[in-house]
Coordinates of C-alpha atoms in Angstrom, one line a residue:
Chain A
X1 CA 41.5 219.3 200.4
X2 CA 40.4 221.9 197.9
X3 CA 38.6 225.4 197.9
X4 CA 35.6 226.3 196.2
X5 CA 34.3 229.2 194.9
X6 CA 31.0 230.1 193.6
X7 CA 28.5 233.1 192.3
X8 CA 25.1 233.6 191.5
X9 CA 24.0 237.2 190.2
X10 CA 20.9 238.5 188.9
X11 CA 23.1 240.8 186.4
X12 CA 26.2 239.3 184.5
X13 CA 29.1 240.1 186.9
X14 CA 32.9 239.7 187.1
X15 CA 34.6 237.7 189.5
X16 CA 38.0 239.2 189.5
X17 CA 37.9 240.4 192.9
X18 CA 36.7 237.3 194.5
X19 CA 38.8 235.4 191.7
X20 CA 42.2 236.8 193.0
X21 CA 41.8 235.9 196.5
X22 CA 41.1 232.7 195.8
X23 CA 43.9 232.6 193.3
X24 CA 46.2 233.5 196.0
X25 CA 45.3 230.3 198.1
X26 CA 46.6 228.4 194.9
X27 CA 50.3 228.4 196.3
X28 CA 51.1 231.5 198.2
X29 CA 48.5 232.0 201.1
X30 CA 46.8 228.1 200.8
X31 CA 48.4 225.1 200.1
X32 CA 46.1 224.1 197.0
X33 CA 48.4 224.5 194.5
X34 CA 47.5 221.0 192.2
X35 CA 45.5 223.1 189.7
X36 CA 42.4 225.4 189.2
X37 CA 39.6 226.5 187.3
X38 CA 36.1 228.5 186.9
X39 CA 33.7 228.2 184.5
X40 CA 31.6 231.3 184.0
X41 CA 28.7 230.6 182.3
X42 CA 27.5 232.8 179.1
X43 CA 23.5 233.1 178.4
X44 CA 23.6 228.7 177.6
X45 CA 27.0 228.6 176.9
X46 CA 30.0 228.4 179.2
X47 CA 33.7 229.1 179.1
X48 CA 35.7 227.1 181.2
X49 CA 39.2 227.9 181.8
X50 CA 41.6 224.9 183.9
X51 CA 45.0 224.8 184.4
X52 CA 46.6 222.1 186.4
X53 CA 49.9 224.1 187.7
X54 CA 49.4 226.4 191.1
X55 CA 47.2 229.2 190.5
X56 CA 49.8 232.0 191.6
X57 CA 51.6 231.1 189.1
X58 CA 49.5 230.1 186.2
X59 CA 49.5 232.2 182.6
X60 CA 45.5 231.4 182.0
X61 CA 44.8 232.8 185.5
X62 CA 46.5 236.2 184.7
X63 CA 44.6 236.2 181.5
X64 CA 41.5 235.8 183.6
X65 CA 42.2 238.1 186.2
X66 CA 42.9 240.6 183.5
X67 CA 39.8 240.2 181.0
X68 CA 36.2 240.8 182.1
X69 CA 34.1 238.1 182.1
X70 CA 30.5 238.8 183.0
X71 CA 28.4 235.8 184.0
X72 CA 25.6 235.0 186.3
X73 CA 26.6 232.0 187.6
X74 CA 30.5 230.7 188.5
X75 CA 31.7 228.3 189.6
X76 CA 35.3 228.2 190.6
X77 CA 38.1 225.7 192.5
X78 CA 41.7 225.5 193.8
X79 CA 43.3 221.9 194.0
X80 CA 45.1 220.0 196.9
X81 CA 45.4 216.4 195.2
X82 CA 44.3 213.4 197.6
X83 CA 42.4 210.9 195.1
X84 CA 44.1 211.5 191.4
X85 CA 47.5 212.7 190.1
X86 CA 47.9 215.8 189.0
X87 CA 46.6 216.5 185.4
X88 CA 44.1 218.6 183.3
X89 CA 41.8 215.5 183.2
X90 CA 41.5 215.8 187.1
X91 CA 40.8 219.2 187.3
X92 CA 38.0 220.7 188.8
X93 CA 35.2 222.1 187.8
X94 CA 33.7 219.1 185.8
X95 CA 31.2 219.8 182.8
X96 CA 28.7 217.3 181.0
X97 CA 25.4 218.2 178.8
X98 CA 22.1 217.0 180.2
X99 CA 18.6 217.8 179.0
X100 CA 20.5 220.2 175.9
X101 CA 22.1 222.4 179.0
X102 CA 26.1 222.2 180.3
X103 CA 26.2 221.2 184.0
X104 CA 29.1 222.0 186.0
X105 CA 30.0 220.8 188.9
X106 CA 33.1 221.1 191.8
X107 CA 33.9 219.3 195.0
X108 CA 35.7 219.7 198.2
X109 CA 36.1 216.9 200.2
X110 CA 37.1 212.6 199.5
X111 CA 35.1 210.1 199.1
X112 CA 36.2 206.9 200.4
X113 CA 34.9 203.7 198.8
X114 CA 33.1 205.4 196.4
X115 CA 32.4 203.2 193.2
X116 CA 29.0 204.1 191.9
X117 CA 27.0 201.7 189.1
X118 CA 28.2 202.5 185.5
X119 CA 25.5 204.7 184.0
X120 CA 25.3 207.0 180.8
X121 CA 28.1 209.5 182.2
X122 CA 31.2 208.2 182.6
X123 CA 34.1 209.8 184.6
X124 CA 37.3 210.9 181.9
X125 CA 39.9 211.2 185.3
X126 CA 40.7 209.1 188.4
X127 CA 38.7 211.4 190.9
X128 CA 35.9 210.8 193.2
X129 CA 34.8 214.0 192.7
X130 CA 34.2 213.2 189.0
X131 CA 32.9 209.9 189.9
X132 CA 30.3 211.5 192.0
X133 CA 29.8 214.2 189.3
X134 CA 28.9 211.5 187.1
X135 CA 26.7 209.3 189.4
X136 CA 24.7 212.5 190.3
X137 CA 24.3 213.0 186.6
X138 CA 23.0 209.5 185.8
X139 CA 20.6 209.7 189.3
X140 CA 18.7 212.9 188.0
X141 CA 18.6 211.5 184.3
X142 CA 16.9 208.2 185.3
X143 CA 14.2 210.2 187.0
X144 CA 13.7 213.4 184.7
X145 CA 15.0 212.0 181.0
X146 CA 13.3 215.9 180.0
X147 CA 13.8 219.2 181.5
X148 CA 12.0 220.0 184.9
X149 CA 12.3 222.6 187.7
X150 CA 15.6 222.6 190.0
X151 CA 12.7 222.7 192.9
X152 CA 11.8 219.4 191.5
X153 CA 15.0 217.7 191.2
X154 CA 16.1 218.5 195.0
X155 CA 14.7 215.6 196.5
X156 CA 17.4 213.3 194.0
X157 CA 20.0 215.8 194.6
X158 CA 19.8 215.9 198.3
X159 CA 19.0 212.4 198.9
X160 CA 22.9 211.8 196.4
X161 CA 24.3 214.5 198.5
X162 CA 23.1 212.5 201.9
X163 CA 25.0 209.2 200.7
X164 CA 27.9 211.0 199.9
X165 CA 28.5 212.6 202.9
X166 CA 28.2 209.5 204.9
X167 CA 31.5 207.9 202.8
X168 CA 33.5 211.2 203.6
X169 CA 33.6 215.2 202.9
X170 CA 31.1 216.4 200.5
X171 CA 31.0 220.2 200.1
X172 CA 29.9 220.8 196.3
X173 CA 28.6 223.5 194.1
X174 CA 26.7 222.5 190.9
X175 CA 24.8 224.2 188.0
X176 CA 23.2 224.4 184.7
X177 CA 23.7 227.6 184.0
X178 CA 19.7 228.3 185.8
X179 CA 20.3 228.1 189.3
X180 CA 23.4 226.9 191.6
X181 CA 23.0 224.5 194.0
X182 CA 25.3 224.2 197.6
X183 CA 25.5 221.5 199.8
X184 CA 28.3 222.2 202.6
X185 CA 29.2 218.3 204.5
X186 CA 31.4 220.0 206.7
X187 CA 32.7 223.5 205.6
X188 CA 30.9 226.2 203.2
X189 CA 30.5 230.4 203.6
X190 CA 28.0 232.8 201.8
X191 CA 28.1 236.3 201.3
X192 CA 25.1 238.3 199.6
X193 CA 25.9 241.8 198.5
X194 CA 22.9 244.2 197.3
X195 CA 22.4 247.5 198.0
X196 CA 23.5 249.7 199.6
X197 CA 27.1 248.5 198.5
X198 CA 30.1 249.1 200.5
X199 CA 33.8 248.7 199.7
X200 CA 35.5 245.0 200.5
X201 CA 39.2 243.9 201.2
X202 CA 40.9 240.7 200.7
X203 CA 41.7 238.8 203.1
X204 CA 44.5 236.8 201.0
X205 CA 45.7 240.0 198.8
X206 CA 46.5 243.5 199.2
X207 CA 43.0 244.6 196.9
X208 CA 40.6 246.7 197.7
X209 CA 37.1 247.3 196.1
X210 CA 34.6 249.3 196.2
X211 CA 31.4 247.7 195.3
X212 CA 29.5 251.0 195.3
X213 CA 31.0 252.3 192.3
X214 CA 30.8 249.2 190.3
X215 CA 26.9 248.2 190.7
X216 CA 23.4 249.4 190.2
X217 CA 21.1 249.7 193.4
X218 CA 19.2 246.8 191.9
X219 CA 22.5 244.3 191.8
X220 CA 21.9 241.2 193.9
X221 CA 25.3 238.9 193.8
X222 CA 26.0 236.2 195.9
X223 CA 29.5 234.7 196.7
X224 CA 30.3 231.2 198.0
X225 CA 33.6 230.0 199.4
X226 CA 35.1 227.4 201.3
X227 CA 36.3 229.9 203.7
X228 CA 35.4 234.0 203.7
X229 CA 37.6 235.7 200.9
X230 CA 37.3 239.0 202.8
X231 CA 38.0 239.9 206.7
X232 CA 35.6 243.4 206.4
X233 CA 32.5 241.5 205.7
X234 CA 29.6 239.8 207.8
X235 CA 30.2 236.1 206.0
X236 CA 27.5 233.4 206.7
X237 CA 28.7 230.3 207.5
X238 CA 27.1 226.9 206.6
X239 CA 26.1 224.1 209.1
X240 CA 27.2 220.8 208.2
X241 CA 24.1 219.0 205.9
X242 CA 23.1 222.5 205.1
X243 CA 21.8 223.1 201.3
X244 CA 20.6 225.8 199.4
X245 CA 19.2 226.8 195.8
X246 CA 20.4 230.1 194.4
X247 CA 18.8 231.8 191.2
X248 CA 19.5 235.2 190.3
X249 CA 21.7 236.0 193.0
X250 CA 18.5 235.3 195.6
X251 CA 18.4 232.0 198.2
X252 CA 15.2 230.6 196.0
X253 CA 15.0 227.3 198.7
X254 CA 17.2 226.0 201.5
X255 CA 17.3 223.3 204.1
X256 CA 19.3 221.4 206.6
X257 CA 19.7 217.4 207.0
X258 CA 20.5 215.7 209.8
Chain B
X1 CA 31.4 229.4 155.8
X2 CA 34.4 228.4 158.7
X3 CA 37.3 227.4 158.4
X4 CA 38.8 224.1 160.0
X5 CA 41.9 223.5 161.6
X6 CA 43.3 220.0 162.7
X7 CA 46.6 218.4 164.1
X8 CA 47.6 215.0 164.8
X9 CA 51.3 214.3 165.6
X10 CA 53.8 211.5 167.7
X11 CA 55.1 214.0 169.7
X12 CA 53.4 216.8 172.0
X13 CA 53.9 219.8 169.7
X14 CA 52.6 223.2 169.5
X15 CA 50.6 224.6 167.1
X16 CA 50.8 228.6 167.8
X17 CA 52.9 229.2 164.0
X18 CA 49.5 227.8 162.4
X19 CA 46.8 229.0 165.0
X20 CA 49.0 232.7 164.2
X21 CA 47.8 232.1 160.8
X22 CA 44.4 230.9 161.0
X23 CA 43.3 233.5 163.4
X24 CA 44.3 236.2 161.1
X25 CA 41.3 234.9 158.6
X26 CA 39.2 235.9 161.5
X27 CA 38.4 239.2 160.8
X28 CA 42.1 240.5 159.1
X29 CA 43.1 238.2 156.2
X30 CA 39.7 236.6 156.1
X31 CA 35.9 237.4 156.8
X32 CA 35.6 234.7 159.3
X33 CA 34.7 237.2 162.3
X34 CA 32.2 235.3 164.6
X35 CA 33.6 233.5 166.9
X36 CA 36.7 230.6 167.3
X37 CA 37.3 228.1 169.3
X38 CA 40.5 225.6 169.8
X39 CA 40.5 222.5 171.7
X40 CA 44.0 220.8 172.8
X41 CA 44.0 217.4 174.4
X42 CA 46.7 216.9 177.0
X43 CA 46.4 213.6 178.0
X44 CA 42.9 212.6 178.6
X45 CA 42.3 215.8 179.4
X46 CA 41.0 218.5 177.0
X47 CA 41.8 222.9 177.4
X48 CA 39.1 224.6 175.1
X49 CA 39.5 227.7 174.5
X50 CA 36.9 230.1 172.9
X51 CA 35.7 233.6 172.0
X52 CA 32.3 234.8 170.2
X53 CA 34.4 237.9 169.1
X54 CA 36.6 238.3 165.9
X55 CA 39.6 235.8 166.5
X56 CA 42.4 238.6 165.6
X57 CA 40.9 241.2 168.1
X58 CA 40.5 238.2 170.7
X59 CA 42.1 238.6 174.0
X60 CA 42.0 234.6 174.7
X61 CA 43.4 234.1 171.1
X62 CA 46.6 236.5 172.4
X63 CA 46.7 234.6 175.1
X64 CA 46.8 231.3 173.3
X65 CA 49.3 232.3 171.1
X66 CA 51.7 233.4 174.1
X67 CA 51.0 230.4 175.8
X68 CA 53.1 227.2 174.2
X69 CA 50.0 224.6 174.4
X70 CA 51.8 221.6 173.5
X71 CA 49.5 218.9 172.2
X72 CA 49.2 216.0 170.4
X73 CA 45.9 216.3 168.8
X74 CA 44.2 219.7 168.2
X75 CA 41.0 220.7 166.6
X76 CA 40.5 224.6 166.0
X77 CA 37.7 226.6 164.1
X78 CA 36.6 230.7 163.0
X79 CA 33.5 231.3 162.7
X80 CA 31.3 232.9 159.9
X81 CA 28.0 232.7 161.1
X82 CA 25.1 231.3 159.1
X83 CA 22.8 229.2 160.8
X84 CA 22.6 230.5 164.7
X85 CA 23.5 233.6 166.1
X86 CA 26.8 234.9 167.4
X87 CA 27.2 233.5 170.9
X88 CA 29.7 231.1 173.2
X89 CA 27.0 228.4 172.5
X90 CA 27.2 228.6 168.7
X91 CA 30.8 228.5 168.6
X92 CA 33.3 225.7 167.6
X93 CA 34.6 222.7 168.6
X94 CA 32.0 221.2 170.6
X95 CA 32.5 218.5 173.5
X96 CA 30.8 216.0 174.8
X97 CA 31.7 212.9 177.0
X98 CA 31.4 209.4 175.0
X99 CA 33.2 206.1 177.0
X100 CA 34.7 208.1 179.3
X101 CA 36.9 209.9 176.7
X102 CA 36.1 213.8 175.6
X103 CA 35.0 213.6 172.3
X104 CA 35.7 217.0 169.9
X105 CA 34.2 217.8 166.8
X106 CA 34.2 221.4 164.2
X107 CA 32.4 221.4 161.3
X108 CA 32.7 223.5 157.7
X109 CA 29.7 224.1 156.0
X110 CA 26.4 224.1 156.6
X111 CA 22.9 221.8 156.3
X112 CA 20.0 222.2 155.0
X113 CA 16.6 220.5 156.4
X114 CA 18.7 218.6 159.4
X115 CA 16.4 217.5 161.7
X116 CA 18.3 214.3 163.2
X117 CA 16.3 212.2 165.7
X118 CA 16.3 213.4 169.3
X119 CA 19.3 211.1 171.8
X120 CA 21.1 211.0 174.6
X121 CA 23.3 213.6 173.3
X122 CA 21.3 217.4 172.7
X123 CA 22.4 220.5 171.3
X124 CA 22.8 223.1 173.7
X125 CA 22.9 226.3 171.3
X126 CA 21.4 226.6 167.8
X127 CA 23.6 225.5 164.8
X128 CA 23.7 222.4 161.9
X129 CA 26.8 221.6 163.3
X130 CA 26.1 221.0 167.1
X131 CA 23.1 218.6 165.8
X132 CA 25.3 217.1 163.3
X133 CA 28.1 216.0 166.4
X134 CA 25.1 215.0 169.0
X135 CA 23.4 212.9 166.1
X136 CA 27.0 211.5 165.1
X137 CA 27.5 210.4 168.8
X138 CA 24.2 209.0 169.1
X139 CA 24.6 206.7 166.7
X140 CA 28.2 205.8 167.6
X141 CA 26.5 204.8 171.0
X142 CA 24.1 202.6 169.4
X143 CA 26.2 200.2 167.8
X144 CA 29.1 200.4 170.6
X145 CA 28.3 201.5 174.3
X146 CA 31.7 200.3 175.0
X147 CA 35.1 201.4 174.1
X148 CA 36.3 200.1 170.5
X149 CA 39.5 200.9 167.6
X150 CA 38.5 204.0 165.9
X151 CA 38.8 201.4 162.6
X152 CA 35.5 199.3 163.8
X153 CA 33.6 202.8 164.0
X154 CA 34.9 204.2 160.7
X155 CA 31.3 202.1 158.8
X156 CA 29.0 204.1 161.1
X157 CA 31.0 207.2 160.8
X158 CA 31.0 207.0 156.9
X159 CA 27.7 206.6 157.2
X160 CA 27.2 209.4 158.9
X161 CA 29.2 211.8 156.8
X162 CA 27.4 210.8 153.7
X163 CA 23.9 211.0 154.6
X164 CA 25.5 214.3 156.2
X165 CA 27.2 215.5 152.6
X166 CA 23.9 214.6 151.1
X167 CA 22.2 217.5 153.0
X168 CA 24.8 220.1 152.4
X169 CA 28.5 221.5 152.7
X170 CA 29.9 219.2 155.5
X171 CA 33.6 218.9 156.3
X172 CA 34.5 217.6 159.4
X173 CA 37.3 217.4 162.3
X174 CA 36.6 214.6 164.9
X175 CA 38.7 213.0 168.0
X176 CA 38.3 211.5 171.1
X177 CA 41.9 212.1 172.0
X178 CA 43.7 209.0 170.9
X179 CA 42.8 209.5 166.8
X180 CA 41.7 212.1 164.9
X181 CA 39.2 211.9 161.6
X182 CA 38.7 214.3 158.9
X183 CA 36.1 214.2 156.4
X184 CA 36.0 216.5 153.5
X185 CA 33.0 217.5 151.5
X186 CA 34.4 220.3 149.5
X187 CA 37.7 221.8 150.7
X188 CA 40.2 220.4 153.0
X189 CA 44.2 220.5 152.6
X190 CA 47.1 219.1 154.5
X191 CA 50.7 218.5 155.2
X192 CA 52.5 216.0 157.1
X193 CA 55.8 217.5 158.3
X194 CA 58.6 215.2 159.0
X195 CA 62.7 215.1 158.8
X196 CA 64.1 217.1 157.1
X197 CA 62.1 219.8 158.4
X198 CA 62.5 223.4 156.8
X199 CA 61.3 226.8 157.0
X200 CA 57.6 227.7 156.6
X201 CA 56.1 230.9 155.7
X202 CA 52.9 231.7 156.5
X203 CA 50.5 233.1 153.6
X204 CA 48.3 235.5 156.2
X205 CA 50.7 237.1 158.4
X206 CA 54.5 238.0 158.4
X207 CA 55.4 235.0 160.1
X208 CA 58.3 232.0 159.0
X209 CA 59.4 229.4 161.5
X210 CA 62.3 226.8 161.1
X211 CA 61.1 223.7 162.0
X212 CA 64.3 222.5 162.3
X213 CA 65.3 224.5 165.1
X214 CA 62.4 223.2 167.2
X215 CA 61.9 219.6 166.1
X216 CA 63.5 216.4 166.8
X217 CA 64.8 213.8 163.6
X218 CA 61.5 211.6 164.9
X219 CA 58.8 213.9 165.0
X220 CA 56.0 214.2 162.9
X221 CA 53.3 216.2 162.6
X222 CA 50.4 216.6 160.2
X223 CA 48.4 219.7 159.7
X224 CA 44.7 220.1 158.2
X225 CA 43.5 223.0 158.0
X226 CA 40.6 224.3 154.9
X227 CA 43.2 226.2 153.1
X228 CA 46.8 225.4 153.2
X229 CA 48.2 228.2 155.5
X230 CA 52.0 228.2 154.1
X231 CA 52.8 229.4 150.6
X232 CA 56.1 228.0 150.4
X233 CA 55.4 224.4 151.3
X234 CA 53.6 221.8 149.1
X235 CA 49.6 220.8 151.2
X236 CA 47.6 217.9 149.8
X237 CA 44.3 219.1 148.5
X238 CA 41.5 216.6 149.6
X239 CA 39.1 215.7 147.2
X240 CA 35.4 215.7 148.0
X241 CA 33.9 213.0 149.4
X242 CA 38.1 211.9 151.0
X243 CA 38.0 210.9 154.3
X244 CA 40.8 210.4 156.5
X245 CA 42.0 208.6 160.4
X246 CA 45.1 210.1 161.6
X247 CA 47.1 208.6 164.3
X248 CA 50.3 210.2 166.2
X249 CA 50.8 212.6 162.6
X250 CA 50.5 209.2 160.5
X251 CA 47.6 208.3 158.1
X252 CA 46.0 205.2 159.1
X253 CA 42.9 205.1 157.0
X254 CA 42.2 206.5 154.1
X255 CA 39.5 206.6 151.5
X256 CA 37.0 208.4 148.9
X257 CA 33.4 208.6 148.7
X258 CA 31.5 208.6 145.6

């Protein structure tokens, strides 16, 4: 199994804090030590940063850790290999251009049986996750070849998300840089910080933060993990079939299937 | 203007003594201070690496350079802006997914009046050169949906690059991993490296390597880059309208343009 780790902010906002613990899962607190990576997205553009060695340990994740990125939405993941060897072509997150924008898209779970039709995106690796990535892909380009509204793409996203659940664990975060989507199968955990800020510690590191200092009383930021990356904070967690839409930091739409 | 930088060799090798060289033209040696980008396949997999800022102030480019990437095909680029503004999007090598295979593309130059037809591929940011790679891709896809030798595409991609050259300044670095092509319009140089290696001295920083020390009697590597980036070492000027397919550090293909 993997971890995931995601942000939506209505300011551009670094992750380091949230980054770090996870990191620390990557080897040293978790077992998920098959590779990482987060992609931060930039305005349209987006930097992704992989590396398929444990995260405790990796030279990129340092350089992360250490340089500032601001970005509204994240999305981040920690590796435990089941389907797929170990490689930078199986490394989460995925990224392919639809409709001019760079989606993104991670997983948590396995897929069993899982071979979709051939469409226009193709999966590079041997994963399910990217197999899924790219049937999701090809599902919401069939029926909106042009730009719409995420509210409008939900019922193709959620009606994707319900088959995959059925053939195994599907917890996922995905993006286009607008909004972030969340659907938690089986395992999930949302925190939303705004005003007034209060300080935070790791759960998996000795760090301490105090989100006072480092915001404006308008900041909205919401952070999404596998599991709760701090032990001083109320952490929602997410019923299995739950989903939500995130935009600007703010839950924009949300739902439950059975 | 840009300038390019390209390697193909047998071997997975790194390419920090040249990347040292090129990212000094980035706002030190050279007035290329928008942005770079470098994109190393490992496998099928593909690290990009990029920064909107000035290449030798980059904190990802010091981080690059510290960290032995061993690849073996690798398509780098700095940036001096022209058409769109300085931003993550607008910055080089782009990606996209073709066949299940990450396709990589930097371009030198610039178009004028380049309206290609709209595809499956879209720009995400606002340069020549992003249309340039969608519109190459989209007609790659038209005359092969499936998988073929980089020698059956080299009539479409010829076509390409002239109708391309036609509109403008247009050299070119392409790969999908397994080949790499380079096209050159104006200005393009290389060197193939092979036994007996020597020492190499680079023109824009106070750098010399012996190749000898860190090769092997069967390795070979080739090196394109805009300008040659060594002044004691004798690079290949291409001539305009040359085009080239490289394969593990060899030339496979070769030809000129009128």
């Amino acid at each position: 199994m993997c971890e995931l780790l995601g942000m939506s902010a209505n300011v551009p906002t670094d992750i380091v804090f949230s980054f770090t613990g996870l990191m620390q899962r990557g080897g040293k607190t978790g077992p998920h030590k098959d590779g990482w990576g987060i992609a931060f997205y930039e305005g349209r553009g987006l930097r992704l940063f992989q590396d398929p060695v444990a995260s405790c340990e990796s030279e990129v994740a340092k350089m992360v850790q250490r340089y500032l990125i601001k970005s509204e939405v994240v999305i981040g993941h920690i590796r435990h290999a089941n389907v797929g060897k170990v490689a930078l072509v199986n490394t989460h997150p995925f990224v392919r251009e639809l409709w001019g924008q760079h989606w993104c898209f991670a997983h948590n779970g396995q897929l069993s049986d899982f071979e979709p039709p051939r469409g226009i995106y193709r999966p590079v690796g041997d994963t399910d996750s990217e197999r899924a990535f790219c049937d999701l892909l090809n599902r919401i380009r069939l029926d909106f070849p042009d730009r719409c509204a995420a509210e409008d793409l939900l019922p193709v996203l959620l009606g994707a998300c319900q088959e995959y659940r059925r053939k195994g664990v599907f917890n996922c975060l995905l993006s286009n840089g607008e909004w972030l989507f969340s659907f938690c199968s089986s395992k999930l955990a949302e925190i939303t910080r705004r005003a007034p800020f209060g300080p935070a510690q790791l759960k998996d590191a000795e760090l301490m933060v105090n989100f006072h200092a480092e915001t404006t009383p308008d900041d909205v930021v919401t952070v999404l993990a596998t599991e709760p990356l701090t032990d001083n904070e109320q952490w929602t967690l997410h019923e299995p079939g739950q989903w939500s839409l995130w935009r600007l930091g703010e839950r924009v739409a949300t739902g439950r299937m059975a």
